[in-house]
Short mmCIF file of C-alpha atoms (C1' of nucleotides) in Angstrom, two decimals:
data_model
loop_
_atom_site.label_atom_id
_atom_site.label_comp_id
_atom_site.label_asym_id
_atom_site.label_seq_id
_atom_site.Cartn_x
_atom_site.Cartn_y
_atom_site.Cartn_z
CA MET A 1 15.57 16.27 -31.15
CA LYS A 2 15.50 14.50 -28.09
CA LYS A 3 17.13 17.13 -26.06
CA LEU A 4 14.05 19.22 -27.11
CA LEU A 5 11.65 16.76 -26.16
CA TYR A 6 12.95 16.41 -23.09
CA ASP A 7 12.78 20.35 -22.87
CA MET A 8 8.81 20.43 -23.68
CA GLN A 9 7.49 17.93 -21.38
CA VAL A 10 5.36 19.45 -18.73
CA LYS A 11 6.96 18.48 -15.31
CA GLN A 12 4.45 18.22 -12.45
CA PRO A 13 6.36 20.52 -9.97
CA ILE A 14 8.26 18.89 -7.23
CA ASP A 15 6.75 18.40 -3.81
CA VAL A 16 9.50 19.20 -1.59
CA GLU A 17 7.78 19.15 1.32
CA ASN A 18 6.02 15.27 0.80
CA SER A 19 9.12 13.62 -0.64
CA ILE A 20 11.36 14.66 2.46
CA ASN A 21 8.16 13.25 4.19
CA SER A 22 8.20 10.09 3.24
CA GLY A 23 10.23 7.79 5.09
CA GLN A 24 12.76 7.85 2.33
CA VAL A 25 15.44 10.59 3.99
CA PHE A 26 16.24 10.87 7.79
CA LEU A 27 18.97 13.38 8.07
CA TRP A 28 16.59 16.68 6.94
CA LYS A 29 15.08 19.70 8.85
CA LYS A 30 13.25 22.93 7.27
CA ASN A 31 14.51 26.30 8.34
CA ASP A 32 12.88 29.26 7.53
CA LYS A 33 11.76 28.93 3.93
CA TYR A 34 14.52 25.93 2.70
CA TRP A 35 14.99 22.56 3.61
CA TYR A 36 18.54 21.60 4.44
CA GLY A 37 19.36 18.01 4.64
CA ILE A 38 22.68 15.74 4.73
CA ASN A 39 23.55 13.92 1.63
CA GLY A 40 26.98 12.11 2.39
CA GLN A 41 29.60 14.36 2.02
CA ASP A 42 27.52 17.17 0.79
CA VAL A 43 25.17 19.42 2.42
CA LEU A 44 21.95 20.90 0.18
CA GLN A 45 19.83 23.36 -0.03
CA VAL A 46 16.37 23.18 -1.39
CA ASP A 47 13.83 25.77 -2.05
CA GLU A 48 10.03 25.29 -2.57
CA TYR A 49 10.52 24.58 -6.06
CA GLY A 50 13.08 21.94 -5.37
CA LYS A 51 15.89 23.96 -6.91
CA ILE A 52 18.96 22.71 -5.13
CA LYS A 53 22.05 24.54 -3.84
CA SER A 54 24.63 22.67 -1.87
CA LEU A 55 27.89 23.21 0.15
CA LYS A 56 30.41 21.77 -2.67
CA ASN A 57 28.40 21.87 -5.39
CA TYR A 58 28.73 17.98 -6.09
CA LYS A 59 26.53 17.11 -9.02
CA THR A 60 23.10 15.40 -8.32
CA ASP A 61 19.82 14.91 -9.24
CA PHE A 62 18.22 14.23 -5.77
CA PHE A 63 14.79 14.21 -6.79
CA ARG A 64 15.04 12.86 -9.64
CA ASN A 65 13.91 15.82 -12.02
CA LYS A 66 15.63 13.56 -15.04
CA ASP A 67 12.82 10.96 -15.08
CA ASN A 68 10.21 11.06 -17.44
CA PHE A 69 7.23 11.63 -15.10
CA ASP A 70 4.43 11.19 -17.68
CA LYS A 71 5.92 8.14 -19.04
CA ILE A 72 5.96 6.95 -15.25
CA ILE A 73 2.93 7.97 -14.01
CA LYS A 74 1.24 6.76 -16.92
CA SER A 75 3.21 2.97 -16.66
CA ILE A 76 2.37 2.46 -12.85
CA SER A 77 -1.47 3.92 -13.01
CA LYS A 78 -2.69 0.49 -13.50
CA ASP A 79 -5.80 0.97 -11.19
CA LYS A 80 -7.86 3.54 -9.31
CA ILE A 81 -5.79 2.94 -6.09
CA VAL A 82 -2.86 4.18 -7.66
CA LYS A 83 -3.97 6.88 -9.32
CA ASN A 84 -6.09 8.30 -5.86
CA ALA A 85 -2.37 8.05 -4.84
CA VAL A 86 -0.72 9.86 -7.76
CA LYS A 87 -3.36 12.41 -7.83
CA LYS A 88 -2.80 12.93 -4.34
CA TYR A 89 0.88 13.22 -4.33
CA PRO A 90 1.43 14.54 -7.79
CA GLY A 91 4.43 15.83 -7.15
CA LEU A 92 6.10 12.85 -4.97
CA ARG A 93 9.78 12.10 -6.15
CA ILE A 94 11.87 9.16 -5.21
CA THR A 95 15.30 10.50 -4.19
CA LYS A 96 18.75 9.18 -5.40
CA GLN A 97 20.68 9.64 -2.52
CA ASP A 98 24.48 9.08 -1.45
CA PRO A 99 24.97 5.65 -1.58
CA PHE A 100 26.88 5.06 1.84
CA GLN A 101 24.55 7.03 3.90
CA CYS A 102 21.24 5.21 2.63
CA ILE A 103 22.68 1.48 3.41
CA ILE A 104 24.14 2.83 6.99
CA SER A 105 20.26 4.34 7.34
CA PHE A 106 18.16 1.50 5.86
CA ILE A 107 20.65 -1.15 7.87
CA ILE A 108 20.02 1.05 11.25
CA SER A 109 16.36 1.04 9.73
CA SER A 110 15.47 -2.67 10.63
CA ASN A 111 13.42 -3.35 13.71
CA SER A 112 13.15 0.77 14.68
CA ASN A 113 10.78 3.44 13.94
CA ILE A 114 11.27 6.62 12.06
CA GLN A 115 12.36 9.08 15.32
CA LYS A 116 14.72 6.52 16.84
CA ILE A 117 16.58 5.94 13.05
CA LYS A 118 16.77 10.03 12.82
CA ASN A 119 18.19 10.09 16.21
CA ASN A 120 20.93 7.56 15.51
CA LEU A 121 21.86 8.76 12.15
CA GLU A 122 22.28 12.04 13.78
CA ASN A 123 24.48 11.07 16.71
CA ILE A 124 27.00 8.71 14.14
CA SER A 125 26.97 12.17 11.92
CA LYS A 126 27.68 13.93 15.22
CA ARG A 127 30.35 11.31 16.42
CA PHE A 128 32.17 10.74 13.21
CA GLY A 129 31.13 13.51 10.86
CA GLU A 130 33.22 16.77 9.85
CA ARG A 131 31.32 19.43 11.61
CA ILE A 132 31.15 22.69 8.96
CA GLU A 133 29.42 25.62 8.40
CA TYR A 134 27.16 26.68 5.78
CA LYS A 135 24.40 29.29 5.34
CA ASP A 136 25.05 30.39 8.90
CA GLN A 137 24.15 27.14 10.04
CA GLU A 138 26.00 24.13 11.71
CA PHE A 139 26.34 20.60 10.53
CA PHE A 140 27.80 17.38 10.68
CA LEU A 141 28.68 15.65 7.24
CA PHE A 142 28.04 11.85 7.18
CA PRO A 143 31.43 9.61 7.68
CA ASN A 144 32.80 7.96 4.89
CA ALA A 145 32.67 4.16 5.17
CA ARG A 146 36.95 4.47 5.71
CA ILE A 147 35.73 6.07 8.95
CA LEU A 148 33.23 4.32 9.81
CA SER A 149 35.33 0.53 8.91
CA LYS A 150 37.59 2.37 11.46
CA ALA A 151 35.47 3.45 14.32
CA SER A 152 35.17 1.23 17.23
CA ILE A 153 32.17 -1.25 18.00
CA ASN A 154 31.72 0.67 21.22
CA GLU A 155 31.77 4.15 20.06
CA ILE A 156 29.43 3.22 17.21
CA LYS A 157 26.98 1.73 20.08
CA LYS A 158 27.23 4.89 21.71
CA CYS A 159 25.23 6.01 18.97
CA GLY A 160 22.39 4.06 20.44
CA VAL A 161 22.14 1.61 17.09
CA GLY A 162 22.66 -1.51 19.43
CA TYR A 163 23.98 -4.93 18.00
CA ARG A 164 23.35 -3.46 14.39
CA ALA A 165 26.97 -1.22 15.54
CA GLU A 166 28.44 -5.19 13.89
CA PHE A 167 26.79 -4.44 10.63
CA ILE A 168 28.11 -1.24 10.51
CA LYS A 169 31.29 -1.58 10.98
CA GLU A 170 31.35 -4.71 8.71
CA ALA A 171 29.26 -2.77 5.52
CA ALA A 172 31.56 0.50 6.10
CA LYS A 173 34.46 -2.21 5.55
CA ILE A 174 32.95 -3.33 2.51
CA ILE A 175 32.06 -0.25 0.77
CA SER A 176 35.38 0.75 1.58
CA SER A 177 37.45 -2.02 0.66
CA GLU A 178 39.19 -1.50 -3.12
CA LYS A 179 36.89 -4.72 -4.53
CA PHE A 180 33.60 -3.50 -3.61
CA LYS A 181 32.69 -0.53 -6.31
CA ILE A 182 29.70 0.82 -5.04
CA GLU A 183 29.47 2.68 -7.91
CA ASN A 184 28.84 0.39 -10.20
CA LEU A 185 26.08 -1.30 -8.87
CA LYS A 186 24.39 1.40 -10.67
CA THR A 187 25.09 0.14 -14.10
CA ASP A 188 24.24 -3.41 -12.69
CA SER A 189 21.01 -5.72 -13.13
CA TYR A 190 18.68 -5.28 -10.27
CA SER A 191 19.01 -8.83 -9.40
CA ASP A 192 23.24 -8.87 -9.96
CA ALA A 193 23.12 -5.61 -7.54
CA LYS A 194 20.73 -7.19 -5.05
CA LYS A 195 22.62 -9.74 -5.17
CA LYS A 196 25.75 -7.53 -4.39
CA MET A 197 23.91 -5.69 -1.80
CA CYS A 198 22.86 -8.82 0.06
CA ILE A 199 26.40 -10.01 1.14
CA ILE A 200 26.70 -6.96 3.18
CA PRO A 201 25.42 -8.22 6.95
CA GLY A 202 22.50 -6.11 7.88
CA ILE A 203 21.13 -6.31 4.37
CA GLY A 204 18.43 -8.79 3.78
CA ASN A 205 15.61 -8.23 1.34
CA LYS A 206 13.76 -5.16 2.25
CA VAL A 207 16.32 -3.22 3.15
CA ALA A 208 18.52 -4.03 -0.02
CA ASP A 209 15.49 -3.14 -1.73
CA CYS A 210 15.10 0.50 -0.30
CA ILE A 211 18.67 1.01 -0.89
CA LEU A 212 18.35 0.29 -4.52
CA LEU A 213 15.22 2.09 -5.13
CA PHE A 214 16.67 5.36 -3.26
CA SER A 215 19.84 5.56 -4.06
CA LEU A 216 20.68 2.58 -6.75
CA ASP A 217 18.78 4.09 -9.61
CA LYS A 218 16.93 0.24 -9.26
CA LEU A 219 13.13 2.24 -9.92
CA GLU A 220 11.98 -1.48 -9.82
CA ALA A 221 12.75 -2.31 -6.99
CA PHE A 222 9.66 -2.62 -4.22
CA PRO A 223 10.87 -2.57 -0.59
CA LEU A 224 8.29 -4.87 1.32
CA ASP A 225 7.95 -3.93 4.81
CA ARG A 226 5.19 -4.25 7.34
CA TRP A 227 3.67 -1.53 5.74
CA MET A 228 3.24 -2.61 2.37
CA ILE A 229 2.35 -5.97 3.12
CA ARG A 230 -0.72 -4.48 4.85
CA ILE A 231 -1.20 -2.37 2.28
CA LEU A 232 -1.15 -4.66 -0.01
CA GLU A 233 -3.74 -7.24 1.66
CA LYS A 234 -6.16 -4.09 2.04
CA TYR A 235 -6.33 -3.37 -1.79
CA TYR A 236 -4.50 -6.19 -3.27
CA SER A 237 -5.27 -9.27 -1.64
CA LYS A 238 -6.97 -10.86 -5.17
CA LYS A 239 -4.33 -9.47 -7.06
CA PHE A 240 -1.33 -11.21 -5.05
CA GLN A 241 -2.55 -13.83 -2.38
CA LEU A 242 -0.46 -13.43 0.75
CA ASN A 243 -0.21 -15.99 2.90
CA THR A 244 0.88 -15.60 6.24
CA LYS A 245 1.82 -13.12 8.68
CA THR A 246 5.74 -13.82 8.32
CA ILE A 247 7.33 -13.35 5.10
CA THR A 248 10.16 -15.55 3.83
CA GLU A 249 12.73 -15.20 1.28
CA LYS A 250 11.27 -17.15 -1.14
CA GLN A 251 7.79 -15.86 -0.66
CA TYR A 252 9.52 -12.55 -1.38
CA GLU A 253 11.06 -13.12 -4.18
CA ILE A 254 7.68 -14.49 -5.56
CA LEU A 255 5.73 -11.41 -4.66
CA HIS A 256 8.12 -9.25 -6.03
CA LYS A 257 8.02 -10.98 -9.38
CA LYS A 258 4.21 -10.70 -9.15
CA ILE A 259 4.20 -7.12 -8.54
CA VAL A 260 6.84 -6.20 -11.60
CA ASP A 261 4.87 -7.94 -13.57
CA TYR A 262 1.49 -6.19 -12.69
CA PHE A 263 3.09 -2.50 -12.15
CA GLY A 264 5.87 -2.32 -14.43
CA PRO A 265 9.51 -1.85 -14.28
CA TYR A 266 8.84 1.72 -12.08
CA ALA A 267 7.35 -0.43 -9.43
CA GLY A 268 9.49 1.51 -7.20
CA TYR A 269 7.23 4.46 -7.82
CA ALA A 270 4.12 2.88 -7.10
CA GLN A 271 5.26 1.87 -3.83
CA GLN A 272 6.36 5.16 -2.93
CA PHE A 273 3.09 6.39 -3.97
CA LEU A 274 0.85 3.76 -1.96
CA PHE A 275 3.02 4.31 1.21
CA LYS A 276 2.93 7.57 1.72
CA MET A 277 -1.03 7.60 1.17
CA GLU A 278 -1.55 4.71 3.82
CA ARG A 279 1.33 6.57 6.16
CA GLU A 280 -0.62 9.62 5.90
CA ASN A 281 -4.24 7.81 6.55
CA TYR A 282 -2.32 6.91 9.48
CA ARG A 283 -1.09 10.06 10.45
CA LYS A 284 1.95 8.73 11.00
CA LYS A 285 4.77 11.15 11.86
CA TRP A 286 7.87 11.63 9.46
CA LEU A 287 10.89 13.29 10.90
"C1'" DC B 1 6.12 0.48 36.14
"C1'" DA B 2 5.82 -3.58 33.58
"C1'" DA B 3 4.23 -4.63 29.19
"C1'" DT B 4 4.04 -3.90 24.34
"C1'" DC B 5 5.18 -2.06 20.37
"C1'" DC B 6 7.88 -0.36 16.54
"C1'" DC B 7 9.50 0.22 8.60
"C1'" DC B 8 14.09 -6.36 9.86
"C1'" DT B 9 18.06 -9.78 10.03
"C1'" DA B 10 20.04 -13.66 11.31
"C1'" DT B 11 20.06 -18.03 13.53
"C1'" DG B 12 18.75 -22.41 14.85
"C1'" DC B 13 15.81 -26.03 14.06
"C1'" DA B 14 12.12 -28.90 11.81
"C1'" DA C 1 15.89 -27.24 0.30
"C1'" DT C 2 11.72 -24.55 2.60
"C1'" DG C 3 9.18 -22.81 7.04
"C1'" DC C 4 8.75 -21.29 11.26
"C1'" DA C 5 10.05 -19.39 15.76
"C1'" DT C 6 12.76 -16.41 17.79
"C1'" DA C 7 16.32 -13.11 19.87
"C1'" DG C 8 18.22 -8.59 19.47
"C1'" DG C 9 19.06 -2.01 21.71
"C1'" DG C 10 16.40 1.20 23.22
"C1'" DG C 11 12.86 4.85 23.46
"C1'" DA C 12 7.68 6.06 22.62
"C1'" DT C 13 3.31 5.08 24.60
#
DNA sequence: CAATCCCCTATGCA
DNA sequence: ATGCATAGGGGAT
């Protein structure tokens, strides 16, 4: 019966273009009519409907098709602002990425911009990842944690990541160690998983929330970066009074609590719709 | 050509 | 304990 109900849900089609162009992923490119993206040790080929084929056929629910969108949209639609954003980008999805690649991507994102993040990640793939051919095209897979944990700081620096090279190596060491089972974080609570993520150097509040939301199924994660703070100041200044420019750890925690109180357990989806809407208003480039 | 701007974290000091 | 200022690639503008 449950299965039947699931199948009967009318699903909003996936908006592949806008989901990829929403600041979540960096190693994607469009070729003719397909999008191709590196997801860890796999390459995904995605058609205009979001149907996925892949090099290794690893099972993935990359666009979170199993989420109950009716329920989620209803849940986050608390006001006109979110409702408008949802109406504008109805097929926008949160991605479910390879966790290690996601970790390195967002460690690199700090004090950077999308163009540079993309270059850095491409350099890492080319230097440390396996070269493969798929659908008559050349790709470089993302190196696994073990390989990056053994790379030298200097080699990593050659990818243009600067002072983040130490963070990357250390993160790779932790992730590849026996004790740290990254997949187990998927079944941990949000706050447990977040505590564990923040042990890794280069990962603070914001980066942890990106990783939790985009790769570890924590849909209440709500990354608060400069842009989101600006958005909250613009549309929600009464609801969440933002006092300072520099948001400290304690303030971040308090603000996140208020946000989850307001938007509910799928707050991360609200974040993605708001973020996409505002960045498009400013005509920011994505890839 | 210098100055400034970027999706932040870690650190040191008050 | 908490707040605040600042350093830290490098590329684009």
